[in-house]
Short mmCIF file of C-alpha atoms and ligand atoms in Angstrom, two decimals:
data_model
loop_
_atom_site.label_atom_id
_atom_site.label_comp_id
_atom_site.label_asym_id
_atom_site.label_seq_id
_atom_site.Cartn_x
_atom_site.Cartn_y
_atom_site.Cartn_z
CA LEU A 1 11.98 9.62 -20.88
CA SER A 2 9.47 7.86 -18.66
CA LYS A 3 6.33 8.69 -16.72
CA ALA A 4 4.60 7.04 -13.80
CA VAL A 5 1.06 6.28 -12.77
CA ILE A 6 0.10 5.53 -9.19
CA LEU A 7 -3.30 3.88 -8.83
CA VAL A 8 -4.82 5.38 -5.71
CA GLY A 9 -8.27 3.76 -5.83
CA GLY A 10 -11.16 5.52 -4.12
CA PRO A 11 -13.09 5.86 -0.88
CA SER A 12 -15.21 2.76 -1.40
CA ARG A 13 -12.16 0.52 -1.77
CA ALA A 14 -10.65 1.39 1.58
CA THR A 15 -13.17 -0.45 3.74
CA ARG A 16 -10.59 -2.97 4.87
CA PHE A 17 -8.61 -0.04 6.21
CA ARG A 18 -11.31 0.90 8.73
CA PRO A 19 -11.57 2.44 11.23
CA LEU A 20 -8.63 4.54 10.09
CA SER A 21 -9.75 5.32 6.53
CA MET A 22 -12.79 7.12 7.91
CA ASP A 23 -10.56 10.08 8.75
CA VAL A 24 -7.84 10.02 6.11
CA PRO A 25 -7.82 8.39 2.66
CA GLN A 26 -5.70 5.25 2.76
CA PRO A 27 -3.04 6.55 0.28
CA LEU A 28 -2.28 9.41 2.69
CA PHE A 29 -2.13 7.32 5.86
CA PRO A 30 1.36 7.70 7.39
CA VAL A 31 3.81 4.80 7.54
CA GLY A 32 7.45 5.43 8.37
CA GLY A 33 6.43 9.02 9.18
CA LYS A 34 5.24 9.71 5.59
CA PRO A 35 2.01 9.13 3.63
CA ILE A 36 1.88 5.65 2.03
CA ILE A 37 2.19 7.01 -1.54
CA TRP A 38 5.05 9.35 -0.59
CA HIS A 39 7.27 6.26 -0.61
CA GLN A 40 6.27 5.45 -4.21
CA ILE A 41 6.87 9.08 -5.22
CA ASN A 42 10.23 9.26 -3.46
CA ALA A 43 11.43 6.13 -5.27
CA LEU A 44 10.12 7.37 -8.63
CA SER A 45 11.88 10.72 -8.12
CA LYS A 46 15.19 8.86 -8.26
CA VAL A 47 14.53 7.31 -11.69
CA GLU A 48 16.61 9.12 -14.27
CA GLY A 49 14.52 10.88 -16.92
CA LEU A 50 11.24 10.58 -15.00
CA LYS A 51 9.56 13.97 -15.07
CA GLU A 52 5.89 13.35 -14.38
CA ILE A 53 3.82 11.37 -11.87
CA VAL A 54 0.09 10.97 -12.38
CA LEU A 55 -2.24 9.74 -9.66
CA ILE A 56 -5.38 8.06 -10.98
CA GLY A 57 -8.29 7.40 -8.68
CA PHE A 58 -11.90 8.14 -7.85
CA PHE A 59 -11.49 10.29 -4.77
CA GLU A 60 -12.77 13.90 -4.93
CA ASP A 61 -10.41 16.31 -6.64
CA GLN A 62 -9.36 18.18 -3.51
CA VAL A 63 -8.29 15.08 -1.56
CA PHE A 64 -4.73 15.08 -2.92
CA ARG A 65 -4.36 18.83 -3.57
CA GLY A 66 -2.43 19.78 -0.43
CA PHE A 67 -0.28 16.67 -0.54
CA LEU A 68 0.66 17.19 -4.20
CA GLU A 69 1.52 20.85 -3.54
CA LYS A 70 3.96 19.69 -0.87
CA CYS A 71 5.38 17.09 -3.28
CA SER A 72 5.95 19.80 -5.91
CA ASP A 73 8.08 21.68 -3.36
CA GLU A 74 9.94 18.58 -2.23
CA PHE A 75 10.52 17.14 -5.74
CA PRO A 76 10.92 20.26 -7.89
CA GLY A 77 12.01 18.36 -11.04
CA ILE A 78 8.71 16.49 -11.23
CA GLN A 79 5.23 17.49 -12.41
CA PHE A 80 2.31 16.06 -10.44
CA LYS A 81 -1.26 15.58 -11.59
CA TYR A 82 -4.34 13.93 -10.12
CA LEU A 83 -6.78 12.50 -12.67
CA ARG A 84 -10.20 11.45 -11.45
CA GLU A 85 -12.18 8.54 -12.83
CA PHE A 86 -15.86 9.39 -13.09
CA THR A 87 -16.57 5.83 -12.01
CA GLN A 88 -14.38 2.93 -10.91
CA LEU A 89 -12.72 1.86 -14.17
CA GLY A 90 -10.50 -0.94 -12.87
CA THR A 91 -6.74 -1.08 -12.51
CA ALA A 92 -6.12 -0.54 -16.25
CA GLY A 93 -9.33 1.31 -17.15
CA GLY A 94 -8.16 4.68 -15.86
CA ILE A 95 -4.78 4.34 -17.53
CA PHE A 96 -6.50 3.55 -20.81
CA HIS A 97 -9.07 6.32 -20.43
CA PHE A 98 -6.41 8.96 -19.78
CA ARG A 99 -3.97 7.61 -22.42
CA ASP A 100 -3.72 10.89 -24.36
CA PHE A 101 -2.65 12.69 -21.22
CA ILE A 102 -0.15 9.98 -20.28
CA LEU A 103 1.35 9.93 -23.80
CA ARG A 104 1.87 13.68 -23.86
CA GLY A 105 5.58 14.49 -24.15
CA ASN A 106 6.21 11.11 -25.76
CA PRO A 107 7.37 8.93 -22.84
CA LYS A 108 9.04 5.68 -23.82
CA HIS A 109 8.11 3.81 -20.64
CA ILE A 110 5.28 4.07 -18.15
CA PHE A 111 5.76 2.82 -14.60
CA VAL A 112 2.56 1.68 -12.92
CA LEU A 113 2.52 1.31 -9.14
CA TYR A 114 -0.22 0.22 -6.79
CA THR A 115 -0.83 2.17 -3.59
CA ASP A 116 -1.49 -0.66 -1.18
CA ILE A 117 2.08 -1.99 -1.09
CA CYS A 118 5.25 -1.34 0.83
CA SER A 119 8.58 -1.93 -0.92
CA SER A 120 12.07 -0.62 -1.49
CA PHE A 121 10.86 -0.05 -5.08
CA PRO A 122 14.02 -1.11 -6.98
CA LEU A 123 12.82 0.77 -10.08
CA ALA A 124 16.17 1.43 -11.76
CA ALA A 125 16.97 -2.30 -11.69
CA LEU A 126 13.45 -3.06 -12.97
CA LEU A 127 13.87 -0.65 -15.89
CA ARG A 128 17.31 -2.04 -16.79
CA HIS A 129 15.92 -5.56 -16.81
CA HIS A 130 12.92 -4.47 -18.87
CA GLU A 131 15.09 -2.78 -21.51
CA LYS A 132 17.43 -5.73 -21.69
CA GLN A 133 14.54 -8.16 -22.29
CA GLY A 134 12.89 -5.84 -24.80
CA ARG A 135 9.30 -7.05 -24.36
CA LEU A 136 6.14 -4.94 -24.15
CA GLY A 137 6.09 -4.92 -20.36
CA THR A 138 7.71 -6.26 -17.20
CA ILE A 139 6.04 -7.32 -13.97
CA MET A 140 7.96 -7.25 -10.68
CA VAL A 141 7.36 -10.36 -8.59
CA THR A 142 8.52 -11.62 -5.21
CA LYS A 143 8.75 -15.08 -3.74
CA VAL A 144 6.02 -15.73 -1.18
CA ASP A 145 5.36 -18.54 1.21
CA ARG A 146 4.03 -21.43 -0.86
CA SER A 147 1.01 -21.88 1.39
CA MET A 148 0.06 -18.21 0.88
CA ALA A 149 0.40 -18.14 -2.91
CA SER A 150 -3.34 -18.50 -3.48
CA ASN A 151 -3.83 -14.98 -2.05
CA TYR A 152 -1.88 -13.33 -4.84
CA GLY A 153 -1.61 -12.98 -8.59
CA CYS A 154 0.95 -15.68 -9.43
CA VAL A 155 3.33 -15.79 -12.36
CA VAL A 156 4.92 -18.85 -13.92
CA VAL A 157 8.25 -17.84 -15.40
CA ASP A 158 10.85 -19.35 -17.68
CA SER A 159 13.85 -18.52 -15.57
CA GLU A 160 16.35 -18.60 -18.41
CA THR A 161 14.59 -16.05 -20.58
CA SER A 162 12.62 -14.18 -17.87
CA LEU A 163 9.54 -14.76 -20.01
CA ALA A 164 6.20 -14.95 -18.21
CA LEU A 165 4.51 -18.17 -19.27
CA HIS A 166 1.26 -17.72 -17.35
CA TYR A 167 -0.40 -15.24 -15.07
CA VAL A 168 -3.01 -16.69 -12.72
CA GLU A 169 -5.02 -14.52 -10.31
CA LYS A 170 -5.38 -16.10 -6.85
CA PRO A 171 -4.92 -19.70 -8.07
CA GLU A 172 -6.91 -22.29 -6.17
CA THR A 173 -4.28 -24.92 -6.78
CA TYR A 174 -0.58 -24.21 -6.60
CA VAL A 175 1.03 -22.88 -9.79
CA SER A 176 3.94 -20.72 -8.63
CA ASP A 177 5.25 -18.97 -5.53
CA LEU A 178 6.17 -15.82 -7.46
CA ALA A 179 3.57 -13.18 -6.62
CA SER A 180 2.83 -9.94 -8.43
CA THR A 181 4.03 -6.98 -6.36
CA GLY A 182 1.87 -4.29 -7.96
CA ILE A 183 4.93 -2.75 -9.62
CA PHE A 184 5.12 -2.73 -13.42
CA VAL A 185 6.85 -1.01 -16.31
CA LEU A 186 5.17 -0.88 -19.71
CA ASP A 187 6.23 0.43 -23.12
CA ARG A 188 4.14 3.15 -24.70
CA GLU A 189 2.83 0.62 -27.24
CA ILE A 190 0.77 -0.86 -24.40
CA PHE A 191 -2.09 1.46 -25.37
CA GLN A 192 -2.50 -0.16 -28.81
CA PHE A 193 -2.45 -3.52 -27.02
CA MET A 194 -5.12 -2.40 -24.52
CA ASP A 195 -7.15 -0.99 -27.38
CA ARG A 196 -7.26 -4.42 -29.02
CA ILE A 197 -8.37 -6.02 -25.74
CA VAL A 198 -11.14 -3.44 -25.30
CA GLN A 199 -12.26 -3.88 -28.95
CA HIS A 200 -12.31 -7.61 -28.48
CA GLN A 201 -14.28 -7.35 -25.24
CA THR A 202 -16.90 -4.98 -26.64
CA MET A 203 -17.17 -6.46 -30.15
CA ASP A 204 -17.36 -10.04 -29.13
CA PRO A 205 -18.87 -10.03 -25.69
CA GLU A 206 -21.03 -13.09 -26.18
CA HIS A 207 -18.21 -15.35 -27.11
CA ASP A 208 -16.21 -14.04 -24.18
CA GLN A 209 -19.08 -14.40 -21.79
CA GLU A 210 -19.46 -17.98 -22.85
CA THR A 211 -15.81 -18.91 -22.28
CA ASP A 212 -15.81 -16.84 -19.11
CA LEU A 213 -18.77 -18.81 -17.89
CA LEU A 214 -17.01 -22.06 -18.69
CA GLU A 215 -13.87 -20.90 -16.95
CA GLY A 216 -15.88 -19.52 -14.07
CA ILE A 217 -14.64 -15.97 -14.66
CA ASP A 218 -16.95 -13.21 -13.53
CA ARG A 219 -16.22 -10.33 -15.89
CA ASP A 220 -17.41 -6.77 -15.74
CA PHE A 221 -17.08 -5.02 -19.10
CA SER A 222 -17.19 -1.54 -17.62
CA LYS A 223 -13.78 -2.28 -16.12
CA LEU A 224 -10.39 -3.11 -17.55
CA ARG A 225 -8.14 -4.92 -15.10
CA LEU A 226 -4.40 -4.57 -15.48
CA GLU A 227 -3.47 -8.01 -14.26
CA GLN A 228 -6.37 -10.29 -15.17
CA ASP A 229 -7.23 -8.67 -18.54
CA VAL A 230 -4.03 -7.04 -19.80
CA LEU A 231 -1.03 -8.83 -18.27
CA ARG A 232 -2.61 -12.24 -18.56
CA THR A 233 -3.11 -11.69 -22.29
CA MET A 234 0.44 -10.36 -22.58
CA ALA A 235 1.74 -13.54 -20.94
CA ASP A 236 -0.34 -15.69 -23.32
CA GLN A 237 1.23 -13.81 -26.26
CA LYS A 238 4.79 -13.98 -24.87
CA LYS A 239 5.04 -10.21 -24.46
CA LEU A 240 5.61 -10.03 -20.69
CA SER A 241 8.94 -10.20 -18.85
CA VAL A 242 9.40 -10.98 -15.18
CA PHE A 243 11.72 -9.24 -12.74
CA VAL A 244 12.19 -10.99 -9.39
CA THR A 245 12.98 -8.77 -6.40
CA THR A 246 14.50 -10.18 -3.24
CA ASP A 247 14.17 -6.88 -1.40
CA PHE A 248 11.44 -6.29 1.19
CA TRP A 249 7.85 -6.17 -0.01
CA ARG A 250 4.46 -6.55 1.62
CA GLN A 251 0.88 -5.49 1.12
CA ILE A 252 -0.84 -2.71 3.06
CA LYS A 253 -4.42 -3.84 2.70
CA SER A 254 -5.78 -3.82 6.22
CA ALA A 255 -5.18 -1.08 8.79
CA ALA A 256 -3.26 -3.59 10.91
CA SER A 257 -0.75 -4.15 8.10
CA ALA A 258 0.33 -0.49 8.41
CA VAL A 259 2.29 -1.54 11.52
CA PRO A 260 4.73 -3.95 9.80
CA ALA A 261 4.92 -1.56 6.80
CA ASN A 262 5.88 1.22 9.21
CA ALA A 263 8.58 -1.03 10.67
CA ALA A 264 9.91 -1.98 7.21
CA TYR A 265 10.25 1.66 6.12
CA LEU A 266 11.87 2.75 9.41
CA GLN A 267 14.38 -0.10 9.19
CA GLN A 268 15.14 0.86 5.59
CA GLU A 269 15.87 4.40 6.77
CA ALA A 270 18.08 3.08 9.54
CA ARG A 271 20.11 1.04 7.04
CA SER A 272 20.56 4.10 4.83
CA GLY A 273 21.70 6.16 7.86
CA SER A 274 18.84 8.65 7.48
CA SER A 275 18.95 11.70 9.73
CA ARG A 276 15.15 11.68 9.92
CA LEU A 277 15.18 8.98 12.60
CA ALA A 278 15.25 9.82 16.32
CA GLN A 279 18.68 9.66 17.95
CA ALA A 280 19.27 8.74 21.57
CA ILE A 281 20.70 11.86 23.20
CA SER A 282 21.65 12.44 26.83
CA GLY A 283 18.74 13.96 28.72
CA GLY A 284 16.31 12.73 26.02
CA PRO A 285 13.98 9.73 25.99
CA GLU A 286 15.41 6.24 25.65
CA ILE A 287 15.32 5.25 21.97
CA VAL A 288 15.46 1.59 20.95
CA GLY A 289 16.01 0.66 17.28
CA SER A 290 14.29 2.60 14.48
CA VAL A 291 12.01 5.39 15.68
CA PHE A 292 10.53 8.43 13.96
CA ILE A 293 9.44 11.36 16.14
CA HIS A 294 7.84 14.37 14.44
CA PRO A 295 9.64 17.63 15.34
CA THR A 296 6.45 19.03 16.91
CA ALA A 297 5.88 16.02 19.20
CA GLN A 298 6.86 16.23 22.88
CA VAL A 299 8.30 13.07 24.36
CA HIS A 300 9.21 13.05 28.04
CA PRO A 301 12.88 12.17 28.76
CA GLU A 302 11.75 9.33 31.03
CA ALA A 303 9.81 7.57 28.24
CA LYS A 304 11.17 4.54 26.39
CA ILE A 305 10.32 4.38 22.68
CA GLY A 306 11.02 1.72 20.06
CA PRO A 307 11.73 -0.24 18.10
CA ASN A 308 9.53 0.40 15.05
CA VAL A 309 7.57 3.39 16.31
CA SER A 310 6.31 6.46 14.43
CA ILE A 311 5.13 9.39 16.52
CA GLN A 312 3.28 11.98 14.43
CA ALA A 313 2.74 15.74 14.86
CA GLN A 314 1.85 17.39 18.20
CA VAL A 315 1.73 14.17 20.16
CA LYS A 316 2.45 14.42 23.91
CA ILE A 317 4.09 11.48 25.67
CA GLY A 318 4.42 11.48 29.48
CA PRO A 319 7.11 10.05 31.81
CA GLY A 320 7.45 6.29 32.24
CA VAL A 321 5.59 5.57 29.00
CA ARG A 322 6.64 2.50 27.00
CA ILE A 323 5.86 2.29 23.25
CA ARG A 324 6.99 -0.24 20.70
CA ASP A 325 5.82 -1.49 17.25
CA ALA A 326 3.23 1.25 16.99
CA ILE A 327 1.96 4.25 15.05
CA ILE A 328 0.84 7.19 17.18
CA LEU A 329 -1.18 9.64 15.04
CA ASP A 330 -1.40 13.44 15.36
CA LYS A 331 -2.35 15.09 18.65
CA VAL A 332 -2.54 11.94 20.75
CA VAL A 333 -1.86 12.40 24.47
CA VAL A 334 -0.30 9.51 26.42
CA LYS A 335 -0.26 9.91 30.20
CA GLU A 336 2.45 8.67 32.55
CA ASN A 337 3.39 4.97 32.75
CA ALA A 338 1.03 3.89 29.95
CA ALA A 339 2.17 1.15 27.56
CA ILE A 340 1.37 0.90 23.83
CA ILE A 341 2.52 -2.25 22.02
CA ASN A 342 1.61 -3.60 18.54
CA ALA A 343 -0.96 -0.86 18.11
CA ILE A 344 -2.20 2.13 16.14
CA ILE A 345 -3.55 5.06 18.16
CA GLY A 346 -5.95 7.34 16.19
CA TRP A 347 -5.75 11.12 15.98
CA GLU A 348 -6.51 13.10 19.18
CA SER A 349 -6.98 10.01 21.31
CA ARG A 350 -6.10 10.08 25.00
CA ILE A 351 -4.43 7.21 26.84
CA GLY A 352 -4.71 7.38 30.63
CA ARG A 353 -2.16 6.74 33.41
CA TRP A 354 -0.98 3.13 33.88
CA SER A 355 -3.25 2.00 31.05
CA ARG A 356 -2.19 -0.45 28.39
CA VAL A 357 -3.10 -0.78 24.71
CA GLU A 358 -1.66 -3.96 23.33
CA GLY A 359 -2.03 -6.21 20.29
CA SER A 360 -0.23 -9.36 19.27
CA PRO A 361 2.65 -9.28 16.82
CA PHE A 362 1.64 -9.14 13.20
CA SER A 363 2.19 -12.30 11.19
CA THR A 364 5.38 -12.03 9.14
CA THR A 365 4.28 -14.42 6.42
CA TYR A 366 1.06 -12.77 5.35
CA ASP A 367 -0.38 -9.36 5.75
CA GLY A 368 -3.90 -9.87 4.70
CA HIS A 369 -6.83 -11.19 6.47
CA GLU A 370 -7.00 -12.87 9.79
CA ILE A 371 -4.85 -15.88 10.49
CA THR A 372 -5.70 -18.22 13.32
CA HIS A 373 -3.56 -20.74 15.09
CA ASP A 374 -5.46 -23.19 17.30
CA GLY A 375 -8.43 -20.87 17.14
CA VAL A 376 -6.50 -17.85 18.43
CA LYS A 377 -6.04 -14.84 16.18
CA VAL A 378 -2.36 -14.14 15.68
CA ASN A 379 -2.27 -10.92 13.72
CA ASN A 380 -4.31 -8.76 16.01
CA ILE A 381 -2.84 -5.32 16.00
CA CYS A 382 -4.82 -3.19 18.49
CA ILE A 383 -6.37 -0.21 16.69
CA LEU A 384 -8.03 2.84 18.21
CA GLY A 385 -9.92 5.16 15.83
CA GLN A 386 -9.92 8.94 16.07
CA ASP A 387 -10.73 10.64 19.39
CA VAL A 388 -10.87 7.58 21.59
CA SER A 389 -10.35 8.01 25.31
CA VAL A 390 -8.86 5.21 27.44
CA LYS A 391 -9.34 5.85 31.17
CA ASP A 392 -6.54 5.36 33.73
CA GLU A 393 -5.50 1.75 34.45
CA VAL A 394 -7.64 0.30 31.65
CA TYR A 395 -6.23 -2.58 29.56
CA ILE A 396 -7.30 -2.77 25.89
CA ARG A 397 -5.99 -5.91 24.26
CA ASN A 398 -6.30 -7.22 20.66
CA SER A 399 -9.27 -4.96 19.98
CA ILE A 400 -10.46 -2.54 17.32
CA VAL A 401 -12.16 0.59 18.63
CA LEU A 402 -14.24 2.85 16.37
CA PRO A 403 -13.86 6.64 16.65
CA HIS A 404 -15.15 8.79 19.54
CA LYS A 405 -15.42 6.06 22.19
CA ASP A 406 -14.73 6.42 25.90
CA LEU A 407 -13.32 3.21 27.34
CA ASN A 408 -13.74 2.91 31.11
CA THR A 409 -13.32 -0.85 31.42
CA SER A 410 -10.78 -3.31 30.09
CA GLN A 411 -11.53 -5.09 26.78
CA HIS A 412 -10.06 -8.18 25.17
CA ASN A 413 -10.63 -9.41 21.59
CA GLU A 414 -13.49 -6.99 20.94
CA ILE A 415 -14.62 -4.78 18.10
CA ILE A 416 -16.02 -1.75 19.91
CA MET A 417 -18.56 0.13 17.78
P1 GTP B 1 -8.13 -7.28 -4.48
O1 GTP B 1 -7.77 -6.17 -3.56
O2 GTP B 1 -7.42 -8.53 -4.11
O3 GTP B 1 -9.60 -7.45 -4.63
O4 GTP B 1 -7.52 -6.95 -5.95
P2 GTP B 1 -7.98 -5.88 -7.08
O5 GTP B 1 -7.56 -6.42 -8.41
O6 GTP B 1 -9.37 -5.45 -6.90
O7 GTP B 1 -7.12 -4.63 -6.93
P3 GTP B 1 -6.24 -4.26 -5.72
O8 GTP B 1 -7.08 -4.16 -4.53
O9 GTP B 1 -5.07 -5.17 -5.75
O10 GTP B 1 -5.79 -2.82 -6.11
C1 GTP B 1 -4.54 -2.53 -6.61
C2 GTP B 1 -4.34 -1.03 -6.59
O11 GTP B 1 -5.14 -0.39 -7.56
C3 GTP B 1 -4.68 -0.37 -5.28
O12 GTP B 1 -3.74 0.62 -5.04
C4 GTP B 1 -6.06 0.21 -5.53
O13 GTP B 1 -6.25 1.37 -4.76
C5 GTP B 1 -6.02 0.53 -6.99
N1 GTP B 1 -7.29 0.34 -7.68
C6 GTP B 1 -8.08 -0.75 -7.66
N2 GTP B 1 -9.16 -0.58 -8.46
C7 GTP B 1 -9.04 0.65 -9.01
C8 GTP B 1 -9.84 1.41 -9.95
O14 GTP B 1 -10.89 1.01 -10.41
N3 GTP B 1 -9.36 2.64 -10.28
C9 GTP B 1 -8.19 3.14 -9.77
N4 GTP B 1 -7.79 4.35 -10.18
N5 GTP B 1 -7.45 2.47 -8.89
C10 GTP B 1 -7.84 1.24 -8.52
#
């Protein structure tokens, strides 16, 4: 028997997801036609013996209510629960605080998944590996570009025994190109282990503060961090196994990174032959590659859509429209001959005739913050917030537009407030 925890964070953490998180909490933002955390839940639902999924975060209670009701219908074998932290407790603090609830029903293993990631979630393989190694916990890692390793939590592993030798958060000098994916499985005994860490932190804070100071670690005792506090100690005590995935994985930290995540999930669906993807049919719009079109959206037969496009509910797309590598959110209207490329169009926005909303392709090596090449930004997805209006024949390129703006003139490389 196992259980799962998804760490959903809270409203204050989603600032990097602006302007889109102003209207929907990041965990519910749609990629691949489904809310981000639906993909975690869908993968967990396929783990044998997993009967309960707990979301832990510091959003208001009602934020996930409707979504979890829908999940209960879609995944009838699974119980769902949202547990709210009264204050931000850190990535292990909430798990520790709600341990009695998590341990109810005596689960042997607890999966812990972050929200801000996109993956095929090979959880059955992770669990098999974990059981075979027989250590307290297992961290899933993925190989990243060596030059990007300093952006991640990195794990040094003994490849013969799968034993984690060190965990280093965002190392300044190179230690390993195996990055933590935000996917873990832990034995139930982890709570005794966390308890000892908490005791140690609170009983002996001065000693810790001193060594922290020496090591330049800035520690906040009101928080317990899963990776820096718990997993790092597990690695030091030879209690942590490592599982390397070669499947797709990336972070969804910024709003722009929702575009490649959307593409990754749509392509996964295409490989699995999913019937949810749009099919090219005679008399219908031209469909290129992997495309999701919500059943309530209206797409004109003379439009050309794809690859890597999600079109959400009640969107209206006119004739001659071209869209690729984009997410079009609910109730957007796109007028004839407009083009939308490498972009996210916010809810209820209107794109005029012959206008163009275009970003540059997202960097494939790193999702995170801006990357420049010869002073030019290369991962500039164009993002329009909710209820933005682009007038006819206007060209919006590589820009981020906050909600409720009317754009009458063309804009390049701007943040429009
Ligand atoms: P940086 O983003 O690089 O600063 O790392 P971090 O260690 O602060 O955490 P990260 O942003 O990697 O968050 C990992 C996941 O945990 C995300 O899904 C967050 O939403 C979630 N999360 C982070 N902090 C908390 C917390 O205090 N409580 C809860 N419940 N979730 C959290």
